[in-house]
Amino acid sequence: VNLYELFTLIYCVFKNKLKDKQNMHSLWLFISIVLAVDNNHIKKLLEKLCNTTRFSSIEINLDEPCAYTGFDTTPHDTIPAPVSLLANPHVNTNYLEGSAIWKKIYEVRRDTTHTRLVNGMHFSTFVFICKNYYDQGNGTYLPNKKLFHEKYSQEKYEDFLLLRESMLKTVGFCNTNSLGLHREERKLLEEIKKSLEHSSLVKMDEKRIQDMQKCVNLISCVSCARCKLWGKLKFVGLMCAIKLQNRWTKIDFDEFVCFVNFTNHLVIAYDAVENVLK
């Protein structure tokens, strides 16, 4: 049992006994501190990898037609290909139809695992919106702590923690010799793998790949190009994680770029919750 599992177990055992909310908060704070120790180191390594030339741009189709009805798919903006992830960071875009898309994504499969995966992804998206919220007054992106606390969900936060840990653990499944990595990329990935021996894992079977593809198809109905970019990247990254866990020997490099960037996204989101938005 690793540290995360141990403290989660402690939380479950005492959940019904610790009636005092302050004690409950203190327990979760203690767990968060333990997780943060690993997060800071991993964050530096992942950011370094995601800033390399091949991991900071991606070939991803943002022009696929929407296969569903009931959505306004009139493009609000465009992003040239190949897409620079550094030039198109995940920020608040004021896209107003996100709730309808998320509703459909939750309905792709009605089971606990799917709900928890989507919850975790939904929470991370919410964090980036709050972390990089557009301030019309001065035309810059600033943290919106008020929105974060108004819309915060403890359930989704816990699912986010589990997704973050699971994606990190999946890095350990990477065969650095079969991914066509350059020397510096391979070195960074090996460093990351060595730092992740104590992560937890949500094991996902291959049937989830079809679910994630349906989610990618739903993202094609989004009219905001930047929202579409990061939505597709996350679900393709999750598909790649499933393939890695199930020992697929052929992984498309752009899929792997999505996987690494989504994992980085989760690590940054955790850091934002702990150090920016609380």
Coordinates of C-alpha atoms in Angstrom, one line a residue:
V1 CA 0.0 0.0 0.0
N2 CA 1.5 3.4 -1.0
L3 CA 1.2 6.6 0.9
Y4 CA -1.8 7.9 -1.2
E5 CA -3.7 4.7 -0.6
L6 CA -2.8 4.6 3.1
F7 CA -4.1 8.2 3.7
T8 CA -7.1 7.6 1.6
L9 CA -7.9 4.6 3.7
I10 CA -7.4 6.6 6.9
Y11 CA -9.8 9.1 5.5
C12 CA -12.4 6.5 4.8
V13 CA -12.1 4.9 8.2
F14 CA -12.4 8.1 10.1
K15 CA -15.0 9.8 7.8
N16 CA -17.9 8.8 10.0
K17 CA -16.1 9.3 13.2
L18 CA -14.6 12.8 12.7
K19 CA -17.7 14.9 13.1
D20 CA -15.8 18.1 13.5
K21 CA -15.3 19.7 10.1
Q22 CA -12.0 21.3 11.1
N23 CA -10.6 17.8 11.9
M24 CA -11.8 16.5 8.5
H25 CA -10.2 19.5 6.8
S26 CA -6.9 18.9 8.7
L27 CA -6.8 15.3 7.6
W28 CA -7.3 16.2 4.0
L29 CA -4.7 19.0 4.3
F30 CA -2.2 16.4 5.7
I31 CA -2.9 14.1 2.7
S32 CA -2.5 17.1 0.3
I33 CA 0.9 18.0 1.8
V34 CA 2.2 14.5 1.3
L35 CA 1.0 14.5 -2.4
A36 CA 2.5 18.0 -2.9
V37 CA 6.0 16.8 -2.0
D38 CA 5.9 14.5 -5.1
N39 CA 4.0 17.0 -7.2
N40 CA 6.6 19.8 -7.1
H41 CA 9.4 17.5 -8.4
I42 CA 7.2 15.9 -11.1
K43 CA 5.8 19.2 -12.2
K44 CA 9.3 20.5 -13.0
L45 CA 10.2 17.4 -15.0
L46 CA 6.9 17.3 -16.9
E47 CA 7.0 21.0 -17.7
K48 CA 10.6 20.6 -19.0
L49 CA 9.5 17.7 -21.3
C50 CA 6.4 19.6 -22.5
N51 CA 8.5 22.6 -23.4
T52 CA 10.7 20.5 -25.7
T53 CA 10.1 21.1 -29.5
R54 CA 8.2 17.8 -30.2
F55 CA 6.1 17.8 -27.0
S56 CA 5.0 21.5 -27.3
S57 CA 3.3 21.1 -30.7
I58 CA 0.8 18.6 -32.1
E59 CA -1.0 17.5 -35.2
I60 CA -4.6 17.3 -34.2
N61 CA -7.7 17.6 -36.4
L62 CA -9.8 20.5 -35.2
D63 CA -12.0 20.6 -38.3
E64 CA -13.8 17.3 -38.0
P65 CA -17.6 17.8 -38.5
C66 CA -19.9 17.3 -35.5
A67 CA -21.8 14.0 -35.8
Y68 CA -24.5 15.1 -33.4
T69 CA -27.4 17.5 -33.6
G70 CA -28.5 20.3 -31.3
F71 CA -25.1 22.1 -31.1
D72 CA -24.1 25.4 -32.6
T73 CA -20.9 24.5 -34.4
T74 CA -20.2 27.9 -36.0
P75 CA -16.5 28.4 -35.5
H76 CA -15.7 31.2 -33.0
D77 CA -11.9 31.2 -33.8
T78 CA -9.3 29.2 -35.7
I79 CA -5.9 27.7 -34.8
P80 CA -3.4 26.9 -37.5
A81 CA -1.8 23.5 -37.8
P82 CA 0.5 22.1 -36.5
V83 CA -0.9 23.4 -33.2
S84 CA 1.5 25.1 -30.8
L85 CA 0.4 24.2 -27.3
L86 CA 2.6 27.0 -25.8
A87 CA 0.9 29.6 -28.0
N88 CA -2.6 28.3 -27.2
P89 CA -2.6 27.7 -23.4
H90 CA -5.6 26.4 -21.6
V91 CA -7.4 29.5 -20.4
N92 CA -11.0 30.7 -19.7
T93 CA -12.5 31.4 -23.2
N94 CA -16.1 32.4 -22.1
Y95 CA -17.4 29.5 -24.2
L96 CA -21.0 29.2 -23.1
E97 CA -22.1 25.8 -24.4
G98 CA -19.7 23.6 -22.3
S99 CA -22.4 22.3 -20.0
A100 CA -24.3 20.6 -22.8
I101 CA -21.2 19.0 -24.1
W102 CA -20.2 17.7 -20.6
K103 CA -23.7 16.3 -20.1
K104 CA -23.3 14.2 -23.3
I105 CA -19.8 13.1 -22.3
Y106 CA -21.1 11.9 -18.9
E107 CA -23.8 9.9 -20.8
V108 CA -21.3 8.0 -23.0
R109 CA -21.2 5.2 -20.4
R110 CA -23.2 5.1 -17.2
D111 CA -20.9 3.5 -14.7
T112 CA -18.8 4.5 -11.8
T113 CA -15.4 4.4 -13.5
H114 CA -16.5 6.5 -16.4
T115 CA -18.1 9.0 -14.1
R116 CA -15.0 9.3 -11.9
L117 CA -12.7 9.7 -14.9
V118 CA -14.9 12.4 -16.4
N119 CA -15.3 14.1 -13.0
G120 CA -11.5 14.2 -12.6
M121 CA -11.1 15.7 -16.1
H122 CA -14.0 18.1 -15.5
F123 CA -12.5 19.4 -12.3
S124 CA -9.1 19.9 -13.9
T125 CA -10.8 22.0 -16.7
F126 CA -12.6 24.0 -14.0
V127 CA -9.3 24.7 -12.3
F128 CA -7.7 26.0 -15.4
I129 CA -10.7 28.2 -16.1
C130 CA -10.4 29.6 -12.5
K131 CA -6.6 29.9 -12.7
N132 CA -6.6 31.7 -16.0
Y133 CA -9.8 33.7 -15.9
Y134 CA -10.1 36.6 -18.4
D135 CA -10.4 39.9 -16.7
Q136 CA -12.2 42.2 -19.1
G137 CA -11.2 45.2 -17.0
N138 CA -7.5 45.0 -17.8
G139 CA -7.5 42.5 -20.6
T140 CA -5.3 39.9 -18.7
Y141 CA -5.8 36.4 -17.3
L142 CA -6.0 36.3 -13.5
P143 CA -6.9 33.7 -10.8
N144 CA -10.6 33.8 -9.9
K145 CA -10.7 32.5 -6.4
K146 CA -14.4 33.5 -5.9
L147 CA -15.5 31.4 -8.8
F148 CA -13.4 28.5 -7.6
H149 CA -14.9 28.5 -4.1
E150 CA -18.5 29.0 -5.4
K151 CA -18.3 26.1 -7.8
Y152 CA -15.9 23.8 -5.9
S153 CA -17.0 20.1 -5.6
Q154 CA -15.2 17.9 -3.1
E155 CA -16.4 14.8 -4.9
K156 CA -15.0 15.9 -8.2
Y157 CA -11.8 17.0 -6.4
E158 CA -11.3 13.5 -5.0
D159 CA -11.9 12.0 -8.4
F160 CA -9.4 14.5 -9.8
L161 CA -6.8 13.3 -7.3
L162 CA -7.4 9.7 -8.3
L163 CA -7.2 10.5 -12.0
R164 CA -4.0 12.5 -11.5
E165 CA -2.4 9.6 -9.6
S166 CA -3.5 7.1 -12.2
M167 CA -2.1 9.1 -15.1
L168 CA 1.2 9.5 -13.3
K169 CA 1.3 5.8 -12.5
T170 CA 0.7 5.0 -16.2
V171 CA 3.9 6.8 -17.1
G172 CA 5.6 3.7 -15.6
F173 CA 4.1 1.6 -18.4
C174 CA 6.0 3.6 -21.1
N175 CA 8.6 1.7 -23.0
T176 CA 11.0 4.5 -23.7
N177 CA 12.8 2.4 -26.4
S178 CA 9.7 1.9 -28.6
L179 CA 8.2 5.4 -28.7
G180 CA 10.7 7.0 -31.1
L181 CA 12.0 9.4 -28.4
H182 CA 15.0 11.6 -28.8
R183 CA 17.8 11.3 -26.3
E184 CA 16.8 14.3 -24.1
E185 CA 13.1 13.2 -24.2
R186 CA 14.0 9.7 -23.2
K187 CA 16.2 11.0 -20.3
L188 CA 13.4 13.2 -19.0
L189 CA 10.8 10.4 -19.2
E190 CA 13.1 8.0 -17.4
E191 CA 13.6 10.6 -14.6
I192 CA 9.8 11.0 -14.4
K193 CA 9.3 7.2 -14.2
K194 CA 11.8 6.9 -11.3
S195 CA 9.9 9.5 -9.4
L196 CA 6.5 7.7 -9.7
E197 CA 7.0 4.4 -7.9
H198 CA 4.4 5.3 -5.2
S199 CA 1.5 6.4 -7.4
S200 CA -1.9 4.8 -7.4
L201 CA -3.6 3.4 -10.5
V202 CA -7.1 3.1 -11.8
K203 CA -6.8 0.1 -14.2
M204 CA -8.8 0.8 -17.3
D205 CA -9.7 -2.0 -19.7
E206 CA -9.6 -1.7 -23.5
K207 CA -13.4 -1.2 -23.9
R208 CA -12.8 2.4 -22.5
I209 CA -11.0 3.3 -25.7
Q210 CA -14.3 3.3 -27.6
D211 CA -15.8 5.4 -24.8
M212 CA -13.0 8.0 -25.1
Q213 CA -13.3 8.1 -28.9
K214 CA -17.0 8.9 -28.5
C215 CA -16.0 11.7 -26.2
V216 CA -13.5 13.0 -28.8
N217 CA -16.3 12.9 -31.3
L218 CA -18.5 15.0 -29.0
I219 CA -15.7 17.5 -28.6
S220 CA -15.9 18.1 -32.4
C221 CA -19.2 19.8 -31.7
V222 CA -17.5 22.5 -29.7
S223 CA -17.3 25.8 -31.7
C224 CA -14.4 27.2 -29.7
A225 CA -11.2 26.1 -31.3
R226 CA -9.1 26.4 -28.1
C227 CA -11.7 24.5 -26.1
K228 CA -11.8 21.9 -28.8
L229 CA -8.0 21.6 -28.8
W230 CA -7.7 21.0 -25.0
G231 CA -10.8 18.8 -24.9
K232 CA -9.5 16.5 -27.6
L233 CA -6.0 16.5 -26.2
K234 CA -7.3 15.3 -22.8
F235 CA -9.5 12.5 -24.2
V236 CA -6.8 11.3 -26.7
G237 CA -4.3 11.4 -23.8
L238 CA -6.6 9.3 -21.8
M239 CA -7.0 6.8 -24.7
C240 CA -3.3 6.6 -24.9
A241 CA -3.1 5.9 -21.1
I242 CA -5.5 3.0 -21.6
K243 CA -3.4 1.6 -24.5
L244 CA -0.2 1.9 -22.4
Q245 CA -1.8 0.2 -19.4
N246 CA -2.9 -2.7 -21.7
R247 CA 0.6 -3.0 -23.2
W248 CA -0.2 -1.9 -26.7
T249 CA 3.0 -2.1 -28.8
K250 CA 2.0 0.6 -31.3
I251 CA 1.4 4.0 -29.9
D252 CA 1.0 7.0 -32.2
F253 CA 3.5 9.7 -31.2
D254 CA 0.9 12.5 -31.3
E255 CA -1.2 10.4 -29.0
F256 CA 1.7 10.1 -26.6
V257 CA 2.2 13.8 -26.8
C258 CA -1.4 14.2 -25.7
F259 CA -0.9 11.7 -22.9
V260 CA 2.2 13.6 -21.6
N261 CA 0.6 17.0 -21.9
F262 CA -2.6 15.9 -20.2
T263 CA -0.6 14.4 -17.3
N264 CA 1.2 17.6 -17.1
H265 CA -2.1 19.5 -17.1
L266 CA -3.3 17.4 -14.1
V267 CA -0.1 18.1 -12.2
I268 CA -0.3 21.8 -12.9
A269 CA -4.0 21.8 -11.8
Y270 CA -3.1 20.2 -8.5
D271 CA -0.4 22.8 -7.9
A272 CA -2.9 25.6 -8.8
V273 CA -5.5 24.3 -6.3
E274 CA -2.9 24.1 -3.5
N275 CA -0.9 27.3 -4.2
V276 CA -3.1 29.7 -6.2
L277 CA -6.8 29.1 -5.7
K278 CA -7.3 28.1 -2.1

